[in-house]
Structure formats: structure tokens, C-alpha cells
Coordinates of C-alpha atoms in Angstrom, one line a residue:
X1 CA 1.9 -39.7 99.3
X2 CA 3.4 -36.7 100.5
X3 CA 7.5 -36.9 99.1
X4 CA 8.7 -34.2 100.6
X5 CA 7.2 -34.6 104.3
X6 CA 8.2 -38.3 104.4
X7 CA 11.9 -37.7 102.8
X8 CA 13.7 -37.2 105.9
X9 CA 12.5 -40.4 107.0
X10 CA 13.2 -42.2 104.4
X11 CA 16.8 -41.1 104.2
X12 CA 17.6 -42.1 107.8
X13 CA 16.3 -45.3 107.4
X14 CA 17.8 -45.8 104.4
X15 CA 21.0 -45.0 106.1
X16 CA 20.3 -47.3 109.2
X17 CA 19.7 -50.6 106.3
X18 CA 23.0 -49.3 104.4
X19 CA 21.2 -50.6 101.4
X20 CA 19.8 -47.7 98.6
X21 CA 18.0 -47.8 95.2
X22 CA 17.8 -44.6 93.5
X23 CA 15.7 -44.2 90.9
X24 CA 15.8 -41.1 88.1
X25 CA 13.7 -43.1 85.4
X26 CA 11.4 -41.7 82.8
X27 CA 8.2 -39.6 84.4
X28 CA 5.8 -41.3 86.5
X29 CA 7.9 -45.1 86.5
X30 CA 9.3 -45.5 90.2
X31 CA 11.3 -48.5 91.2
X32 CA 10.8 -50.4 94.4
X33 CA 13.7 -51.8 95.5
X34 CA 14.9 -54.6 98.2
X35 CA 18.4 -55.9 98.8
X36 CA 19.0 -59.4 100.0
X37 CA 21.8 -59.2 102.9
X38 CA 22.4 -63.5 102.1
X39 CA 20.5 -65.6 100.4
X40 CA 18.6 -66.7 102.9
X41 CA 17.9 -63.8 105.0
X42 CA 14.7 -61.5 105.1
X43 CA 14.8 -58.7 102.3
X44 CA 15.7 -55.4 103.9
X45 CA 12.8 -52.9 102.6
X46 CA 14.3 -49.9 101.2
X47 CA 12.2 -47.1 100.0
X48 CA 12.7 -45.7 96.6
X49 CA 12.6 -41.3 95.7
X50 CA 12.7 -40.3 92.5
X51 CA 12.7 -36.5 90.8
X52 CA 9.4 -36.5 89.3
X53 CA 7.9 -36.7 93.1
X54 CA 5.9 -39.5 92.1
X55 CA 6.1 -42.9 94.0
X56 CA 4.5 -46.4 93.7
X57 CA 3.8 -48.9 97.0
X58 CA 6.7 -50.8 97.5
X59 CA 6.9 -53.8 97.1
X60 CA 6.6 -56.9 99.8
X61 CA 5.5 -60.6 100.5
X62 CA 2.3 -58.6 101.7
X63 CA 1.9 -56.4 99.4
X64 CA 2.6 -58.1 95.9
X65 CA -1.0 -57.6 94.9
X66 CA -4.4 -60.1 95.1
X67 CA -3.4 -62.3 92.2
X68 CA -2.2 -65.6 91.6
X69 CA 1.7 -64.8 90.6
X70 CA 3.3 -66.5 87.6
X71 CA 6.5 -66.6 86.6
X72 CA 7.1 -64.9 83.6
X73 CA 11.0 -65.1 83.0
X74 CA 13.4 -67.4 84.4
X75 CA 17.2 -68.2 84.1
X76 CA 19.0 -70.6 86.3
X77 CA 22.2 -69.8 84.9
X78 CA 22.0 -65.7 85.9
X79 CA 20.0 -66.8 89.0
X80 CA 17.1 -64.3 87.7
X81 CA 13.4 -64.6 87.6
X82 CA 10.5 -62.1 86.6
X83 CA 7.3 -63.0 88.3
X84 CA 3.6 -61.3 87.6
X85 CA 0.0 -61.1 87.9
X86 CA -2.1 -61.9 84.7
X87 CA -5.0 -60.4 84.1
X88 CA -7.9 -60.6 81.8
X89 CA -6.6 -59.2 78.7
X90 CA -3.9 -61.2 78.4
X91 CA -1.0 -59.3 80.1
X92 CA 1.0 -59.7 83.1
X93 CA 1.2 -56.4 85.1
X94 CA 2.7 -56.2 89.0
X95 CA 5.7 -57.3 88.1
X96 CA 8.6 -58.3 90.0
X97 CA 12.5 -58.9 88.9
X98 CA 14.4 -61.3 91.2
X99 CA 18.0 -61.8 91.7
X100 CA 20.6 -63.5 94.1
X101 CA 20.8 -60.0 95.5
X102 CA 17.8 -58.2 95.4
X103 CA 14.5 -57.5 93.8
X104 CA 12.6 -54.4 91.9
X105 CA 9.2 -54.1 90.9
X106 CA 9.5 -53.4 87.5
X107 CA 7.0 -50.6 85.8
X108 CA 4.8 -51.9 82.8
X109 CA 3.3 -55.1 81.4
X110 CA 4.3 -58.4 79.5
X111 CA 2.6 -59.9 76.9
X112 CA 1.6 -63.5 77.8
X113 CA 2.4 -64.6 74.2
X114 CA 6.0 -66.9 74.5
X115 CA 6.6 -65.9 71.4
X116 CA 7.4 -62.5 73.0
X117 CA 8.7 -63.2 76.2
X118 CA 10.7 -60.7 78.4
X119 CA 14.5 -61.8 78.3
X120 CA 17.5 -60.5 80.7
X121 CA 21.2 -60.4 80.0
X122 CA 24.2 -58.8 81.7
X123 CA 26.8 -56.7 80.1
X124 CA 29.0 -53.7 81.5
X125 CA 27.2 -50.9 79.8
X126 CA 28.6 -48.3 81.8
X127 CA 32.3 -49.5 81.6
X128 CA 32.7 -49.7 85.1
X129 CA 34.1 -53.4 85.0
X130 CA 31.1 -54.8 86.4
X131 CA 28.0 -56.4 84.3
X132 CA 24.8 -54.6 84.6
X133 CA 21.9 -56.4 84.1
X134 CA 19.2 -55.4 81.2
X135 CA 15.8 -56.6 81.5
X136 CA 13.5 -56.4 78.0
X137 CA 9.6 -56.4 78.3
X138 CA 7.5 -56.8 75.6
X139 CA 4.0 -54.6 75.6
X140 CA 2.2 -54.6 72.5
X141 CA 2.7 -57.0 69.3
X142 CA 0.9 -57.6 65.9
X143 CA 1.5 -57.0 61.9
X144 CA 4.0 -54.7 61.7
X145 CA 4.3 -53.9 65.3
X146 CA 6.1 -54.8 68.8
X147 CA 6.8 -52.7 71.3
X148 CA 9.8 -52.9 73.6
X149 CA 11.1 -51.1 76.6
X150 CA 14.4 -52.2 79.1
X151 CA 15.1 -51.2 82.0
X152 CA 18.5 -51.5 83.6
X153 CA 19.9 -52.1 87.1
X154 CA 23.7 -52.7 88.8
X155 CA 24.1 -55.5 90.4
X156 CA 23.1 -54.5 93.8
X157 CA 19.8 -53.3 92.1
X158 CA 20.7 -49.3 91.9
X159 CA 18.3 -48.3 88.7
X160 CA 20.2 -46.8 85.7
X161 CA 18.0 -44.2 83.6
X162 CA 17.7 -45.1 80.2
X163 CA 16.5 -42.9 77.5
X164 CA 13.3 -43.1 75.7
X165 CA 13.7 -44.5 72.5
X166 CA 10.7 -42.6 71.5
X167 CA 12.0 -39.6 73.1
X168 CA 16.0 -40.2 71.8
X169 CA 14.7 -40.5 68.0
X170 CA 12.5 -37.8 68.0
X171 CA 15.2 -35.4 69.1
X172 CA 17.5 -36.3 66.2
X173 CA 14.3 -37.6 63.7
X174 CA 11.8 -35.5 61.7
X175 CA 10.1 -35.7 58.4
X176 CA 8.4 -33.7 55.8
X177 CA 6.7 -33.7 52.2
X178 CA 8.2 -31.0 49.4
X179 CA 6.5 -31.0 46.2
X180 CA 6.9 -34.8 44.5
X181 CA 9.9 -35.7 47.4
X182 CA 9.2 -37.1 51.0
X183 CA 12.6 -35.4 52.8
X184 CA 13.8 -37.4 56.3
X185 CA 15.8 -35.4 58.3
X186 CA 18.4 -37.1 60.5
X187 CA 20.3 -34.5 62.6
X188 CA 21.2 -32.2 60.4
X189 CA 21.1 -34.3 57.1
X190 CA 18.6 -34.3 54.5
X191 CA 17.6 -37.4 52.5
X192 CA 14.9 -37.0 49.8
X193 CA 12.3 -40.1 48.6
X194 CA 10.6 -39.7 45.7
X195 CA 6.6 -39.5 46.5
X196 CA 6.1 -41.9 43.7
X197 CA 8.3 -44.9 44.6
X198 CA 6.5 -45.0 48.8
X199 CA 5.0 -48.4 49.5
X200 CA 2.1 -46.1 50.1
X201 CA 1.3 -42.1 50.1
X202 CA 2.1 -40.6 53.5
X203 CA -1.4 -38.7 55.1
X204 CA -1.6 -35.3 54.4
X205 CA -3.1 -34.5 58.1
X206 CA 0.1 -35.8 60.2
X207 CA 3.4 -36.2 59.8
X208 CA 4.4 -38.0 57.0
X209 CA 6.5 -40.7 58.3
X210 CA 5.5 -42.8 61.5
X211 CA 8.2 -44.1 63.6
X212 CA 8.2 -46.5 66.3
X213 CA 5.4 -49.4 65.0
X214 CA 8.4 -51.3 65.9
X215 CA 10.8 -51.2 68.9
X216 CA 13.4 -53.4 70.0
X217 CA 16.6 -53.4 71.8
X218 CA 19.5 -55.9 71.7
X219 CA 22.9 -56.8 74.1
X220 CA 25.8 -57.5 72.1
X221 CA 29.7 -56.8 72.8
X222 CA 28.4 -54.8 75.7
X223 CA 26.4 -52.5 73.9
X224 CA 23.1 -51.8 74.2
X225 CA 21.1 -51.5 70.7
X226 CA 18.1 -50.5 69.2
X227 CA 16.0 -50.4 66.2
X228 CA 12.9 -48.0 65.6
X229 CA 10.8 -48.6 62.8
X230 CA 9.9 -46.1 59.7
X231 CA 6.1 -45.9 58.1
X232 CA 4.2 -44.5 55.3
X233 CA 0.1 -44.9 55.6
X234 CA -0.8 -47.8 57.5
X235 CA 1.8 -50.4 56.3
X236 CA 4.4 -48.9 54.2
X237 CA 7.5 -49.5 56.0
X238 CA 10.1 -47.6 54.4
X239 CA 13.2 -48.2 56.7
X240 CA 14.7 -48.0 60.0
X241 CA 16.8 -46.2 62.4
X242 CA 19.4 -47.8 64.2
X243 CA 21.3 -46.9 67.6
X244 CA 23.3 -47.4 70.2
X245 CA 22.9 -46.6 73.9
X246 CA 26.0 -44.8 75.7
X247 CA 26.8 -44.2 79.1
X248 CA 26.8 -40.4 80.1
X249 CA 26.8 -38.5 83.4
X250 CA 24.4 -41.3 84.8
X251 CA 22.3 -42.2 82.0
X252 CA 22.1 -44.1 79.1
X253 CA 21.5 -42.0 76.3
X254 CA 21.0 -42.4 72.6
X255 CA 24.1 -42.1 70.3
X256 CA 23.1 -40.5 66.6
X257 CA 21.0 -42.8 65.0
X258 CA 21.8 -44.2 61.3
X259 CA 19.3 -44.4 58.3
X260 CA 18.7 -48.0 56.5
X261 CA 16.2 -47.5 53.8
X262 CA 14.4 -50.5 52.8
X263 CA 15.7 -51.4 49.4

């Protein structure tokens, strides 16, 4: 699809619906957004830009794939549902978040394991006075791993970019072996390991410490929260980095992270 030929018309229509979802997530992972007027009326379509130049089919009662659709996630009390195709290997993809006011695809998969099933909670994030809504999806589990991403809207289904954890830890993470010590750095501070006391001896052809096996976010006291994982070798998890999301200029960024070493 050709972005920049089809923006003008997108923009006008958006302006005749009066209904808009922006979206300025991560690379490649568009939104497609609908607004309910009532709860009973048709969902106005609106279409969905974002600055990478990439777009995804919106999406509709026509449109919402060849599957049988399940539902994945739902919550009487919020009035939310997450619904999805599953496929072969065990994971829902096409997925769709719906609310009392409007709906999103949501970009990614869900595990069909309940043990890990996707959850959704409201808190004002951005201080605005008015609960946002948080949805978690879970992609990949096992020993010593899950893998987590959220995705946040407002409550009239406007998308709020969150950063990559992955992305947000490596900026302030890196690591490194010197003589018998493994040295972490954590912006701008230094703490040394000795070699000796590792669950197991980091690989001498990547970076010593793996981060990220694990990944998982949490909502509490309206703040969003995460934890990122720290390995040696294949199973030596020496610790963890902690963080909290905060709300600047539009996005929800990564606050510095702190260091708890497993004791």
C-alpha cells in the first residue's frame, strides 16, 4: 500500500467520522482502530498512519481472517475482551482487543497455554486523570523463559508508544569479562562478579551476560513495571533488572533500571 498517495484520503475521512487512532508504535506493528459511536451502533472504520510507512489491513466483521475466532481474554467487570485465531502451533495470532468504545487489532501472538494468558488492567499512566488501559500478551514460555510485550491505549482507543523493553535495557545495560571479574555496567556504574562464584562461565564468543530470557511487566499504583532477566551460559541466572515506565513527550519510556543480584 502506497502511504503517502492514499494519506490525503485518509485524513479527510478521518475528519468526516471525527473519530482517530494514531499510532507511533515500535517499527513495523500498526494498529487498526474502530470507535464505537453507542453500544449498539455499527463501528465507524477509521484508518490507522503511522511513521514507519508501514500499514496492516484493517480490521472488520469481513475482514477478521478465515479462522474460527476464540476468545482469548475476557473481563466482565472492564467490559474488555481479546478474541483470536489459533493456529497449528499452538498460538493465537489475528488478534482483536474489544472494549465498550472501540476495538484495535492488536500486533503479535498469545500462547494458548492458561497458564499464560494475556491480562488487561486500567491505570492513569500518563497522569492525565483518566485510566488508560494496558493490555499484556504472552509469546514464548519454558525453563527459564517468558516473553511479554503490552501495548497501551486511552480510552477512546488512541495507541500510546511504549518502549521496547529490549531496546530501553540495552541503552542503559552492557557487560563484559576483565581478567577473573565479569563487570555489568548499568548507566554509568560498574559492578564486578567474580568469574569463579557464576552459576556457570559466560561464552567467550558473545556477550557475557544474556538479558531478556525473561520479560514481564506489571500495573501497580499506576505505574507500569518491568523485570528483564540476567544469564550466564545456558541457565545461570545471575539477577535482574528492574524498571519503571514514565510518561514523556507521548511515550512511555524506561526510567533507569536497578540491579538485583541473585544472592
Amino acid at each position: 500500500m502506497n502511504i503517502k498517495k492514499n494519506m490525503k484520503k485518509w485524513l479527510f475521512l478521518a475528519l468526516i467520522l471525527s473519530a482517530v487512532c494514531v499510532e507511533t508504535i515500535s517499527a513495523t506493528r500498526l494498529h487498526s482502530c474502530q470507535t464505537l459511536a453507542n453500544a449498539s451502533a455499527t463501528p465507524i472504520r477509521v484508518n490507522a498512519v503511522t511513521v514507519d510507512n508501514s500499514a496492516i489491513p484493517t480490521v472488520s466483521a469481513a475482514d477478521e481472517g478465515t479462522g474460527n475466532r476464540e476468545t482469548v481474554f475476557a473481563d466482565g467487570a472492564l467490559g474488555m475482551m481479546i478474541e483470536g485465531e489459533l493456529n497449528a502451533d499452538g498460538m493465537y495470532n489475528s488478534l482483536t482487543l474489544r472494549t465498550p468504545v472501540f476495538q484495535c487489532s492488536l500486533p503479535g501472538e498469545q500462547v494458548q497455554n492458561p497458564t499464560y494468558a494475556p491480562w488487561v488492567a486500567e491505570a492513569d499512566l500518563n497522569g492525565d486523570g483518566e485510566k488508560e488501559i494496558i493490555v499484556n500478551l504472552t509469546s514464548g514460555y519454558g525453563t527459564g523463559m517468558e516473553l511479554n510485550t503490552v501495548q497501551v491505549f486511552s480510552q477512546n482507543g488512541e495507541n500510546i508508544p511504549v518502549e521496547s523493553l529490549q531496546t530501553g535495557m540495552a541503552r542503559q545495560f552492557s557487560s563484559s569479562v576483565n581478567g577473573d571479574q565479569l563487570q555489568l555496567q548499568l548507566n554509568g556504574v560498574t559492578h564486578s562478579l567474580p568469574l569463579k562464584g557464576l552459576p556457570e562461565q559466560p561464552a567467550s564468543n558473545k556477550p557475557p551476560v544474556f538479558g531478556g530470557a525473561v520479560q514481564q511487566f506489571k500495573v501497580e499504583n499506576n505505574k507500569l513495571t518491568a523485570i528483564y532477566s540476567l544469564q550466564v551460559g545456558m541457565n545461570g541466572f545471575i539477577g535482574e533488572l528492574d524498571a519503571t515506565y514514565q510518561y514523556d513527550n507521548g511515550v512511555l519510556r524506561l526510567v533507569p533500571a536497578k540491579l538485583n543480584l541473585e544472592q
